[in-house]
Short mmCIF file of C-alpha atoms and ligand atoms in Angstrom, two decimals:
data_model
loop_
_atom_site.label_atom_id
_atom_site.label_comp_id
_atom_site.label_asym_id
_atom_site.label_seq_id
_atom_site.Cartn_x
_atom_site.Cartn_y
_atom_site.Cartn_z
CA UNK A 1 90.96 193.24 125.41
CA UNK A 2 92.54 195.98 123.82
CA UNK A 3 89.92 198.88 123.67
CA UNK A 4 91.18 201.96 122.66
CA UNK A 5 89.14 205.53 122.48
CA UNK A 6 89.50 208.41 119.42
CA UNK A 7 89.13 211.61 121.15
CA UNK A 8 89.52 215.02 120.46
CA UNK A 9 89.84 218.47 122.63
CA UNK A 10 88.03 220.93 122.43
CA UNK A 11 86.92 224.53 123.90
CA UNK A 12 85.85 224.20 126.98
CA UNK A 13 81.60 224.58 127.30
CA UNK A 14 82.27 227.99 129.77
CA UNK A 15 84.84 229.58 126.54
CA UNK A 16 83.05 232.65 124.88
CA UNK A 17 83.48 232.39 121.44
CA UNK A 18 85.44 235.01 119.56
CA UNK A 19 86.02 234.92 115.86
CA UNK A 20 87.90 236.92 113.58
CA UNK A 21 88.97 237.30 110.21
CA UNK A 22 87.53 234.29 110.01
CA UNK A 23 89.00 231.56 112.61
CA UNK A 24 88.00 231.00 116.31
CA UNK A 25 90.15 233.16 118.36
CA UNK A 26 91.70 229.90 120.69
CA UNK A 27 94.30 232.89 123.71
CA UNK A 28 94.30 232.26 126.83
CA UNK A 29 91.50 229.57 126.05
CA UNK A 30 90.67 226.37 128.67
CA UNK A 31 90.65 223.56 126.88
CA UNK A 32 89.35 220.15 127.96
CA UNK A 33 88.24 216.45 125.97
CA UNK A 34 85.35 216.32 124.57
CA UNK A 35 82.92 215.75 127.25
CA UNK A 36 81.75 212.84 124.90
CA UNK A 37 84.19 210.81 124.27
CA UNK A 38 84.80 211.52 128.45
CA UNK A 39 81.73 208.73 128.45
CA UNK A 40 84.40 206.89 125.76
CA UNK A 41 87.11 206.87 128.17
CA UNK A 42 85.01 205.68 131.13
CA UNK A 43 83.40 202.99 129.32
CA UNK A 44 86.37 202.06 128.33
CA UNK A 45 87.85 202.34 131.72
CA UNK A 46 85.07 199.85 133.24
CA UNK A 47 84.68 197.56 130.70
CA UNK A 48 89.05 197.23 131.36
CA UNK A 49 88.33 196.83 135.10
CA UNK A 50 85.15 193.96 134.12
CA UNK A 51 87.07 191.40 131.37
CA UNK A 52 91.39 192.73 131.53
CA UNK A 53 92.64 194.31 128.95
CA UNK A 54 94.21 197.75 128.01
CA UNK A 55 92.97 200.67 127.24
CA UNK A 56 95.06 203.63 125.16
CA UNK A 57 93.93 206.70 124.18
CA UNK A 58 94.37 208.50 120.65
CA UNK A 59 93.56 212.07 118.97
CA UNK A 60 94.47 214.13 116.64
CA UNK A 61 95.77 217.57 117.43
CA UNK A 62 97.87 220.49 117.57
CA UNK A 63 101.31 219.66 120.50
CA UNK A 64 98.16 221.00 123.68
CA UNK A 65 95.70 218.35 123.23
CA UNK A 66 98.40 216.32 125.02
CA UNK A 67 96.69 217.83 127.86
CA UNK A 68 93.90 216.41 127.29
CA UNK A 69 95.30 212.70 126.70
CA UNK A 70 96.97 213.09 130.71
CA UNK A 71 94.17 213.69 131.71
CA UNK A 72 92.68 210.86 130.40
CA UNK A 73 95.77 208.82 131.44
CA UNK A 74 95.45 210.00 134.59
CA UNK A 75 91.80 208.57 135.02
CA UNK A 76 93.16 205.32 134.21
CA UNK A 77 93.65 204.70 130.67
CA UNK A 78 97.11 202.85 129.89
CA UNK A 79 98.62 204.47 127.29
CA UNK A 80 98.86 207.52 125.24
CA UNK A 81 99.14 208.03 121.04
CA UNK A 82 98.76 211.93 120.13
CA UNK A 83 99.25 211.81 116.03
CA UNK A 84 100.64 215.55 115.61
CA UNK A 85 101.65 217.83 112.81
CA UNK A 86 101.53 221.21 111.27
CA UNK A 87 100.69 219.44 107.66
CA UNK A 88 97.83 218.44 109.63
CA UNK A 89 95.01 221.12 107.79
CA UNK A 90 92.20 218.65 107.11
CA UNK A 91 87.98 217.85 107.60
CA UNK A 92 86.70 215.31 108.96
CA UNK A 93 87.24 212.63 106.09
CA UNK A 94 91.04 213.86 106.81
CA UNK A 95 90.67 213.07 110.58
CA UNK A 96 89.36 209.57 109.76
CA UNK A 97 91.82 208.34 107.25
CA UNK A 98 94.43 209.17 109.63
CA UNK A 99 92.85 207.13 112.49
CA UNK A 100 92.53 205.37 109.71
CA UNK A 101 96.24 204.32 109.03
CA UNK A 102 96.78 204.14 112.60
CA UNK A 103 93.79 201.43 113.02
CA UNK A 104 95.70 199.43 110.32
CA UNK A 105 98.49 198.81 112.22
CA UNK A 106 97.01 198.03 115.98
CA UNK A 107 94.62 195.20 117.15
CA UNK A 108 91.57 196.18 118.60
CA UNK A 109 88.37 194.65 120.14
CA UNK A 110 87.13 197.72 120.70
CA UNK A 111 86.78 201.13 119.65
CA UNK A 112 85.09 203.93 121.81
CA UNK A 113 84.46 207.85 120.55
CA UNK A 114 81.82 210.47 120.77
CA UNK A 115 79.14 210.37 119.65
CA UNK A 116 79.61 214.11 118.92
CA UNK A 117 81.94 217.32 119.39
CA UNK A 118 81.08 219.73 121.67
CA UNK A 119 82.61 222.38 119.37
CA UNK A 120 81.93 221.22 115.40
CA UNK A 121 79.34 218.98 115.85
CA UNK A 122 80.33 217.15 112.84
CA UNK A 123 78.99 213.59 114.50
CA UNK A 124 81.55 212.13 111.04
CA UNK A 125 84.85 211.07 112.91
CA UNK A 126 84.33 208.13 114.35
CA UNK A 127 81.39 206.81 112.31
CA UNK A 128 83.83 207.49 109.27
CA UNK A 129 86.34 205.35 110.57
CA UNK A 130 84.56 202.54 111.84
CA UNK A 131 83.47 202.51 107.21
CA UNK A 132 86.89 202.81 106.60
CA UNK A 133 87.67 200.03 108.73
CA UNK A 134 85.11 197.75 107.57
CA UNK A 135 84.01 197.29 110.53
CA UNK A 136 80.26 197.51 112.63
CA UNK A 137 79.43 200.83 114.75
CA UNK A 138 76.54 201.98 116.70
CA UNK A 139 76.42 205.63 117.82
CA UNK A 140 74.81 206.98 120.52
CA UNK A 141 74.94 204.31 123.35
CA UNK A 142 74.16 204.18 126.12
CA UNK A 143 74.75 201.15 127.50
CA UNK A 144 77.08 198.85 126.65
CA UNK A 145 77.62 194.84 127.74
CA UNK A 146 80.61 192.13 126.29
CA UNK A 147 80.91 188.70 126.64
CA UNK A 148 83.14 187.04 124.46
CA UNK A 149 83.23 188.31 120.47
CA UNK A 150 80.22 189.64 121.39
CA UNK A 151 78.39 192.88 122.14
CA UNK A 152 75.21 194.70 123.31
CA UNK A 153 74.64 198.02 123.27
CA UNK A 154 71.23 201.02 123.73
CA UNK A 155 71.66 203.02 121.10
CA UNK A 156 69.33 206.71 122.20
CA UNK A 157 67.73 206.26 118.92
CA UNK A 158 65.94 210.31 119.14
CA UNK A 159 64.69 209.83 122.67
CA UNK A 160 64.06 205.86 122.04
CA UNK A 161 65.63 203.54 122.90
CA UNK A 162 67.56 200.38 120.03
CA UNK A 163 69.02 197.43 121.73
CA UNK A 164 71.81 196.13 118.86
CA UNK A 165 74.32 193.05 119.06
CA UNK A 166 77.36 193.33 117.23
CA UNK A 167 80.27 191.62 116.86
CA UNK A 168 83.27 192.37 117.59
CA UNK A 169 85.92 193.98 116.53
CA UNK A 170 83.44 197.02 116.41
CA UNK A 171 83.10 200.84 117.69
CA UNK A 172 80.56 202.90 119.54
CA UNK A 173 80.31 206.55 119.30
CA UNK A 174 78.92 207.36 123.39
CA UNK A 175 75.82 209.29 124.05
CA UNK A 176 75.46 211.54 127.59
CA UNK A 177 73.84 209.24 130.27
CA UNK A 178 75.96 205.94 129.46
CA UNK A 179 78.09 207.08 132.80
CA UNK A 180 79.32 209.22 135.02
CA UNK A 181 82.56 209.78 133.50
CA UNK A 182 85.68 209.84 137.32
CA UNK A 183 87.88 212.47 137.78
CA UNK A 184 91.90 211.88 138.11
CA UNK A 185 92.92 210.87 141.44
CA UNK A 186 95.87 212.27 142.66
CA UNK A 187 97.81 208.80 142.48
CA UNK A 188 95.97 208.78 138.97
CA UNK A 189 98.16 212.31 137.48
CA UNK A 190 101.13 210.92 139.94
CA UNK A 191 101.12 207.80 137.32
CA UNK A 192 100.28 209.19 134.07
CA UNK A 193 103.40 211.10 134.51
CA UNK A 194 104.91 207.77 134.45
CA UNK A 195 103.12 205.96 131.27
CA UNK A 196 103.66 204.99 127.49
CA UNK A 197 102.79 208.60 125.27
CA UNK A 198 103.73 207.87 121.15
CA UNK A 199 103.92 211.23 119.51
CA UNK A 200 102.69 210.19 115.84
CA UNK A 201 103.52 212.27 112.84
CA UNK A 202 103.06 211.70 109.22
CA UNK A 203 106.00 210.48 108.57
CA UNK A 204 105.79 207.41 111.33
CA UNK A 205 102.24 206.61 109.82
CA UNK A 206 103.69 206.46 106.26
CA UNK A 207 101.23 208.50 104.99
CA UNK A 208 101.50 212.40 102.67
CA UNK A 209 99.40 215.06 103.31
CA UNK A 210 98.15 215.03 100.50
CA UNK A 211 96.74 212.35 101.10
CA UNK A 212 93.99 213.60 103.41
CA UNK A 213 93.27 216.85 101.85
CA UNK A 214 89.89 218.31 103.11
CA UNK A 215 86.93 217.26 101.10
CA UNK A 216 85.30 220.58 102.07
CA UNK A 217 85.43 224.07 102.38
CA UNK A 218 84.53 226.26 105.06
CA UNK A 219 82.97 229.75 102.94
CA UNK A 220 82.65 231.43 106.26
CA UNK A 221 82.46 231.34 109.89
CA UNK A 222 80.57 233.24 112.37
CA UNK A 223 78.45 233.90 115.16
CA UNK A 224 75.35 233.64 115.15
CA UNK A 225 73.01 237.57 115.55
CA UNK A 226 72.97 239.40 117.98
CA UNK A 227 69.47 238.11 119.72
CA UNK A 228 67.22 241.77 120.68
CA UNK A 229 66.80 242.33 124.47
CA UNK A 230 63.64 241.84 125.98
CA UNK A 231 61.00 244.21 126.22
CA UNK A 232 59.06 243.52 129.89
CA UNK A 233 55.59 245.44 129.77
CA UNK A 234 55.00 248.03 132.05
CA UNK A 235 51.17 249.27 134.07
CA UNK A 236 47.79 247.22 134.91
CA UNK A 237 46.77 244.58 132.68
CA UNK A 238 44.65 245.86 130.22
CA UNK A 239 48.00 248.59 130.15
CA UNK A 240 49.90 245.62 129.60
CA UNK A 241 47.54 244.03 126.66
CA UNK A 242 46.51 246.69 125.20
CA UNK A 243 50.55 247.47 125.25
CA UNK A 244 51.30 243.97 123.77
CA UNK A 245 48.78 244.31 120.98
CA UNK A 246 50.34 247.45 120.23
CA UNK A 247 54.11 245.50 119.48
CA UNK A 248 52.19 242.58 118.12
CA UNK A 249 51.29 244.77 115.10
CA UNK A 250 54.37 247.75 115.01
CA UNK A 251 56.86 245.60 115.54
CA UNK A 252 56.15 242.02 115.62
CA UNK A 253 53.85 243.11 112.62
CA UNK A 254 51.85 239.30 112.96
CA UNK A 255 48.60 240.98 113.43
C1 LIG B 301 86.97 222.74 105.48
C2 LIG B 301 86.84 222.28 106.73
C3 LIG B 301 89.21 221.70 107.29
C4 LIG B 301 89.58 221.60 108.90
N1 LIG B 301 90.62 222.47 109.01
C5 LIG B 301 91.10 222.79 109.61
C6 LIG B 301 92.53 222.58 109.96
O1 LIG B 301 93.03 223.18 109.16
N2 LIG B 301 92.78 222.01 111.63
C7 LIG B 301 91.93 221.57 113.08
O2 LIG B 301 92.10 221.42 113.98
N3 LIG B 301 90.86 221.57 112.58
C8 LIG B 301 90.08 221.81 110.78
N4 LIG B 301 88.96 221.25 111.26
C9 LIG B 301 88.15 220.85 111.64
C10 LIG B 301 88.73 219.46 111.90
O3 LIG B 301 88.31 218.62 110.71
C11 LIG B 301 87.60 218.70 112.46
O4 LIG B 301 87.23 218.98 114.31
C12 LIG B 301 87.54 217.33 112.65
O5 LIG B 301 87.34 216.75 112.10
C13 LIG B 301 86.55 217.11 114.44
O6 LIG B 301 85.52 216.57 113.54
P1 LIG B 301 84.24 217.61 114.33
O7 LIG B 301 85.60 218.30 115.36
O8 LIG B 301 83.18 217.80 114.35
O9 LIG B 301 84.26 216.16 115.78
P2 LIG B 301 83.04 215.04 115.62
O10 LIG B 301 83.76 214.23 114.39
O11 LIG B 301 80.84 215.86 115.64
O12 LIG B 301 83.61 214.26 116.50
C14 LIG B 301 82.90 212.87 116.62
C15 LIG B 301 83.83 211.72 117.60
O13 LIG B 301 84.68 211.93 116.29
C16 LIG B 301 86.25 211.77 117.77
N5 LIG B 301 86.96 212.17 117.12
C17 LIG B 301 86.67 213.98 116.13
N6 LIG B 301 88.26 214.91 115.91
C18 LIG B 301 88.86 213.74 116.15
C19 LIG B 301 90.18 213.63 116.31
N7 LIG B 301 90.86 215.15 116.38
N8 LIG B 301 90.87 213.34 117.07
C20 LIG B 301 90.47 211.78 117.26
N9 LIG B 301 89.39 211.54 117.36
C21 LIG B 301 88.61 212.42 116.88
C22 LIG B 301 85.60 211.47 118.85
O14 LIG B 301 85.96 210.55 119.44
C23 LIG B 301 84.84 212.71 118.52
O15 LIG B 301 83.61 212.53 119.93
C24 LIG B 301 88.25 222.27 109.69
C25 LIG B 301 86.97 221.32 109.62
C26 LIG B 301 86.38 221.67 107.90
C27 LIG B 301 85.59 221.31 107.27
#
């Protein structure tokens, strides 16, 4: 079975976001595999262990993205593909189009991705890719069983569960709870260094920058307004109640 995982490298979820001149500063920032994509990598590895085959991880991003792909190789993926080019400055539709041009020349049974990225969080790239490849997809899956040319997936539908049966090839996006991703082992890290790692630019994919221009324009990017510090009421119960009523009238103006 040919299993592909599309993954994005994102800021570590512990990082503080600093915006300057409308751009997020990335000086000294720690990057990780988007956590939802880590579930996708783990699921791909489990399916390979069950059914055999190959796991190939693919990402679009700058050169630093190689680190995320190497982590996936160290977890057990067989091959990695980095699509990187200085002229890639595009939105979700462009990233999906780039991935579609890559997959156009691949043979795949399953494509797994994340439900959404923890940074931009559009939740668009993977499902747009399925649409462009004209294959079925199920998003936010918490269970996946594959047998023959069929897959049965359980989706998280806003807290409820929905079970869907889909013919392969198909694309699935991973929701939290699908599995518990493994850590890369030391032998895995050593082996990763020798695994095939392909780097492709727009030329190799045979597409030009005009065909992946953004369909959206980012007007502004800003942090949420700082929250005012809370107030801890002092004194006895009656005093606190009186002060609370006063604050609700004068500060919150809800009474
Ligand atoms: C107007 C605009 C301009 C932008 N310009 C730039 C730019 O110049 N440079 C830049 O780096 N970013 C740019 N971005 C951001 C970039 O388009 C998004 O980060 C990217 O499309 C992924 O969207 P997302 O993070 O919301 O992922 P989602 O759509 O939430 O991701 C869902 C899933 O799709 C897959 N996926 C997402 N991104 C990738 C990827 N890159 N490679 C492989 N799989 C992936 C993963 O499996 C992920 O879990 C721009 C965005 C906008 C709106």
